[in-house]
RNA sequence: GCCAGUUUAGCUCAGUGGUAGAGCAACGGUUUUGUAAACCGUCGGUCGUCGGUUCGAGUCCGACAACUGGCUCCA
């Protein structure tokens, strides 16, 4: 009876999921907390089955902050169902079932899956544990097949688990979302029930407290409160923030920081347009593979040019010229796509072909052309030209490298730019400032020789560490993504030796400089190994803030070369780096990190001078303080109104003004100002000059 | 793009198929005050958009848009 196992395969394999399946060794390394969470997923499945016996389960792994189980079920599980599920879970945990491992044969497992027993409380006649059956087929021959049983619930599972259900100290269901089986949209859509679990209640509560704090620090909320940016989806478009004056302060302070740092490190600044011709991205290799992530091209076509208000004469001239053009270019039939080789200079080709025509005809045509005034009009009316908004700066920088002959003496060449890029992120991906469609990158490309690479790469890392210090980031990690042999020629450029050599260089620098890093295979960029920089905010949430890439492929595609000592032309290596990532994401991160309470050098309003009342003498004493600070480029405002000082202070505090200078008659008479710091309360009265000097030096030194 | 939820004044949010509300902000006054909110008044709305059901729709139904939580994606 029964088909061979392979015939039960009915689901699509997600393409990138080759590495998803954990090996037995990896599973054995599951932490105590991960075991507990994975066990909790089984308990949750048990509870769901008690309520809805038809439920079919797929994957149920532990994840970063908890666990989930994917389930197929007609009933739509909503948060309102959570209490009922949690109540059933409580019963399972109280029963304190043992997680019992049962090793079975493949044949037995197939029989059980067909009877609906796997991922169920009992055999379910007429129901096949279809996802379990599919998972079974993925288990390589020779690898043991095991179940885990806890009470009535039996699941195909390699474990490991905690000893008993009673070991699950504290748990809570958190959310429900949809997910495709194996992440492939051709597969059935499942409900993904998320939960989290901890050893004890205290840890669970701490976790939810952290989430609460993150919610309180949500950059969208604080950005709104502080008037930093504005999302104008209806007019500007979704995912394209408008930076308000106070948010622009943050952007420009970050730019200033980067410009100073990069200048000191020997970078030079360049500026490039936001658009480039299609050819740019054909050469770079981004088209057509990444076209979906780019805004659709702008096409300058014949119709486009004709929409310009041509005079009647111009139109006539152009029409007769078109006829002439058709004679010269018989391959043209009004459509251009693919008729001529890309990049062909049609102007030159036209003159070349015209030279072969009789003199009289040529002279007449030339006369008309001259009357038309501009060859460019002629050409732009005929040649479809596609322009793309740039999604990255590197191609433009490559062209700058190519703009003049380079010698080894010019290297390393470090080109830096605040490039504004546009990426057509899927609508569902957009998220506040963290995921946007228009972004400003703290970008630079370092062109260097192989010998220089290690030093350059080390210097880039040092710059990261320096920034971490400025922002008080204590925890970071660099994720070093390398290639996998199997992907060569497909996912990765087919340069086996270059890959190994570059990865080795990178690895050595990371090790030598004592950088905290982890290595992950098969996640590199198309053209070279990549390093994602992860940082943790003040409340312990992880953010991927920047990416570093080594590129040994694209410079060659652009034909970039330098002349080496031996007079030979060589292709430089290129390091892409953006330590502050995009301003959008970095500022989003900083808002959470500082909870909007920025250090003095970053604060949108650094100082506010508050008078106790609007007495003329007092205002006359306060005004020059404002003027002097302003003259020193301090962002300062004055509040000299007759409102009660309590109200004025409350206003300044809610606006998160960093330093408040409170001035009453007492201060005036002593030549003092009373200092109050946001969130820290009054700091006492000090001589005016002393306070001003202190403010200026704190800003200059970017003190925390 | 897919699944689900949300959308009411500048902001935070009430609103039971039957006359659109509050607090804060803004604006106009009054108040002359020592470290987180003094008082009075005024203004503010196509209830996301479009369509449907109904005598009547902020409320019920549908489509679209945007946002949010996930999925996929993130060179």
mmCIF file of C-alpha atoms in Angstrom, chain A residues 501-646:
data_model
loop_
_atom_site.group_PDB
_atom_site.id
_atom_site.type_symbol
_atom_site.label_atom_id
_atom_site.label_comp_id
_atom_site.label_asym_id
_atom_site.label_seq_id
_atom_site.Cartn_x
_atom_site.Cartn_y
_atom_site.Cartn_z
ATOM 1 C CA UNK A 501 40.657 35.881 0.018
ATOM 2 C CA UNK A 502 38.478 38.865 0.918
ATOM 3 C CA UNK A 503 36.591 37.040 3.614
ATOM 4 C CA UNK A 504 39.853 35.965 5.107
ATOM 5 C CA UNK A 505 41.125 39.562 5.124
ATOM 6 C CA UNK A 506 37.955 40.786 6.780
ATOM 7 C CA UNK A 507 37.978 38.004 9.330
ATOM 8 C CA UNK A 508 41.568 38.703 10.256
ATOM 9 C CA UNK A 509 40.937 42.414 10.796
ATOM 10 C CA UNK A 510 37.882 41.669 12.929
ATOM 11 C CA UNK A 511 39.885 39.281 15.054
ATOM 12 C CA UNK A 512 42.954 41.485 15.349
ATOM 13 C CA UNK A 513 41.059 44.588 16.347
ATOM 14 C CA UNK A 514 39.054 42.801 19.013
ATOM 15 C CA UNK A 515 35.711 43.695 17.444
ATOM 16 C CA UNK A 516 32.708 41.843 18.801
ATOM 17 C CA UNK A 517 31.407 39.854 15.836
ATOM 18 C CA UNK A 518 29.615 36.727 14.739
ATOM 19 C CA UNK A 519 30.002 35.017 11.407
ATOM 20 C CA UNK A 520 27.003 33.839 9.419
ATOM 21 C CA UNK A 521 27.367 31.978 6.161
ATOM 22 C CA UNK A 522 25.262 32.351 3.056
ATOM 23 C CA UNK A 523 24.044 35.876 3.770
ATOM 24 C CA UNK A 524 26.630 37.929 1.916
ATOM 25 C CA UNK A 525 25.763 40.522 -0.699
ATOM 26 C CA UNK A 526 25.874 39.606 -4.376
ATOM 27 C CA UNK A 527 29.247 41.203 -4.860
ATOM 28 C CA UNK A 528 31.075 40.574 -1.622
ATOM 29 C CA UNK A 529 31.002 39.838 2.095
ATOM 30 C CA UNK A 530 28.946 42.188 4.197
ATOM 31 C CA UNK A 531 28.900 43.304 7.794
ATOM 32 C CA UNK A 532 25.676 44.367 9.439
ATOM 33 C CA UNK A 533 26.149 46.507 12.494
ATOM 34 C CA UNK A 534 23.722 45.778 15.284
ATOM 35 C CA UNK A 535 23.394 48.011 18.306
ATOM 36 C CA UNK A 536 21.235 47.831 21.397
ATOM 37 C CA UNK A 537 19.328 50.860 22.635
ATOM 38 C CA UNK A 538 19.284 52.041 26.227
ATOM 39 C CA UNK A 539 16.325 49.752 26.949
ATOM 40 C CA UNK A 540 17.982 46.728 25.368
ATOM 41 C CA UNK A 541 16.253 46.545 22.002
ATOM 42 C CA UNK A 542 18.315 45.513 19.007
ATOM 43 C CA UNK A 543 18.581 47.628 15.849
ATOM 44 C CA UNK A 544 20.505 46.993 12.655
ATOM 45 C CA UNK A 545 21.823 50.438 12.085
ATOM 46 C CA UNK A 546 24.407 50.182 9.347
ATOM 47 C CA UNK A 547 25.928 47.954 6.718
ATOM 48 C CA UNK A 548 29.496 47.592 5.550
ATOM 49 C CA UNK A 549 30.224 45.830 2.326
ATOM 50 C CA UNK A 550 33.286 44.719 0.530
ATOM 51 C CA UNK A 551 32.854 44.914 -3.198
ATOM 52 C CA UNK A 552 35.271 43.194 -5.534
ATOM 53 C CA UNK A 553 32.870 42.844 -8.440
ATOM 54 C CA UNK A 554 31.100 46.058 -9.367
ATOM 55 C CA UNK A 555 34.240 48.205 -9.829
ATOM 56 C CA UNK A 556 35.255 45.714 -12.494
ATOM 57 C CA UNK A 557 31.863 45.948 -14.174
ATOM 58 C CA UNK A 558 32.434 49.692 -14.444
ATOM 59 C CA UNK A 559 35.911 49.055 -15.754
ATOM 60 C CA UNK A 560 37.510 50.973 -12.887
ATOM 61 C CA UNK A 561 41.286 50.739 -12.935
ATOM 62 C CA UNK A 562 44.347 52.392 -11.511
ATOM 63 C CA UNK A 563 47.882 52.246 -12.772
ATOM 64 C CA UNK A 564 50.095 50.392 -10.354
ATOM 65 C CA UNK A 565 53.847 50.757 -9.740
ATOM 66 C CA UNK A 566 54.542 48.140 -12.395
ATOM 67 C CA UNK A 567 52.612 50.215 -14.954
ATOM 68 C CA UNK A 568 49.857 47.605 -15.054
ATOM 69 C CA UNK A 569 46.175 48.517 -14.845
ATOM 70 C CA UNK A 570 44.478 46.966 -11.854
ATOM 71 C CA UNK A 571 40.953 47.002 -10.463
ATOM 72 C CA UNK A 572 40.598 48.525 -7.006
ATOM 73 C CA UNK A 573 38.718 46.963 -4.141
ATOM 74 C CA UNK A 574 35.814 49.003 -2.885
ATOM 75 C CA UNK A 575 34.507 49.268 0.667
ATOM 76 C CA UNK A 576 30.948 50.538 1.003
ATOM 77 C CA UNK A 577 30.359 51.955 4.434
ATOM 78 C CA UNK A 578 27.692 54.007 6.195
ATOM 79 C CA UNK A 579 28.374 54.071 9.940
ATOM 80 C CA UNK A 580 25.357 56.238 10.697
ATOM 81 C CA UNK A 581 23.277 54.218 8.251
ATOM 82 C CA UNK A 582 20.433 56.354 7.020
ATOM 83 C CA UNK A 583 19.532 59.475 8.957
ATOM 84 C CA UNK A 584 15.969 58.278 9.018
ATOM 85 C CA UNK A 585 16.668 55.006 10.767
ATOM 86 C CA UNK A 586 19.471 56.361 12.913
ATOM 87 C CA UNK A 587 17.331 59.178 14.242
ATOM 88 C CA UNK A 588 14.484 56.734 14.824
ATOM 89 C CA UNK A 589 16.907 54.704 16.870
ATOM 90 C CA UNK A 590 18.257 57.732 18.752
ATOM 91 C CA UNK A 591 14.753 58.831 19.678
ATOM 92 C CA UNK A 592 14.165 55.512 21.425
ATOM 93 C CA UNK A 593 17.682 55.400 22.850
ATOM 94 C CA UNK A 594 17.358 58.830 24.453
ATOM 95 C CA UNK A 595 13.561 58.710 24.875
ATOM 96 C CA UNK A 596 13.593 62.076 23.092
ATOM 97 C CA UNK A 597 15.787 63.578 25.809
ATOM 98 C CA UNK A 598 18.722 64.355 23.570
ATOM 99 C CA UNK A 599 22.093 65.438 24.879
ATOM 100 C CA UNK A 600 22.791 69.160 24.666
ATOM 101 C CA UNK A 601 24.655 69.044 21.350
ATOM 102 C CA UNK A 602 21.726 67.273 19.638
ATOM 103 C CA UNK A 603 18.776 68.885 21.399
ATOM 104 C CA UNK A 604 16.562 70.753 18.907
ATOM 105 C CA UNK A 605 16.081 73.522 21.483
ATOM 106 C CA UNK A 606 19.220 73.602 23.545
ATOM 107 C CA UNK A 607 18.505 76.464 25.900
ATOM 108 C CA UNK A 608 15.486 78.505 26.949
ATOM 109 C CA UNK A 609 15.814 81.673 28.970
ATOM 110 C CA UNK A 610 12.831 82.189 31.297
ATOM 111 C CA UNK A 611 12.147 85.355 33.198
ATOM 112 C CA UNK A 612 10.098 85.245 36.356
ATOM 113 C CA UNK A 613 7.842 87.999 34.996
ATOM 114 C CA UNK A 614 7.801 90.567 32.221
ATOM 115 C CA UNK A 615 9.387 93.435 34.169
ATOM 116 C CA UNK A 616 11.364 95.609 31.807
ATOM 117 C CA UNK A 617 14.560 95.466 33.871
ATOM 118 C CA UNK A 618 14.444 91.680 33.985
ATOM 119 C CA UNK A 619 13.812 91.358 30.258
ATOM 120 C CA UNK A 620 16.643 93.790 29.575
ATOM 121 C CA UNK A 621 18.950 91.545 31.585
ATOM 122 C CA UNK A 622 17.722 88.343 29.882
ATOM 123 C CA UNK A 623 17.665 89.437 26.243
ATOM 124 C CA UNK A 624 21.448 89.888 25.813
ATOM 125 C CA UNK A 625 21.921 86.349 27.153
ATOM 126 C CA UNK A 626 19.790 85.026 24.324
ATOM 127 C CA UNK A 627 21.636 87.208 21.833
ATOM 128 C CA UNK A 628 25.040 86.084 23.028
ATOM 129 C CA UNK A 629 24.142 82.387 22.897
ATOM 130 C CA UNK A 630 22.672 82.827 19.430
ATOM 131 C CA UNK A 631 25.837 84.551 18.290
ATOM 132 C CA UNK A 632 27.642 81.392 19.380
ATOM 133 C CA UNK A 633 25.348 79.185 17.278
ATOM 134 C CA UNK A 634 23.382 77.939 20.272
ATOM 135 C CA UNK A 635 19.739 77.075 19.580
ATOM 136 C CA UNK A 636 18.147 79.274 22.223
ATOM 137 C CA UNK A 637 14.713 80.800 22.768
ATOM 138 C CA UNK A 638 13.460 83.332 25.287
ATOM 139 C CA UNK A 639 10.186 83.205 27.224
ATOM 140 C CA UNK A 640 9.644 86.644 28.759
ATOM 141 C CA UNK A 641 5.868 86.449 29.170
ATOM 142 C CA UNK A 642 3.881 87.352 32.288
ATOM 143 C CA UNK A 643 2.761 83.758 32.835
ATOM 144 C CA UNK A 644 3.604 82.116 36.154
ATOM 145 C CA UNK A 645 7.095 80.590 36.198
ATOM 146 C CA UNK A 646 5.592 77.198 37.054
#
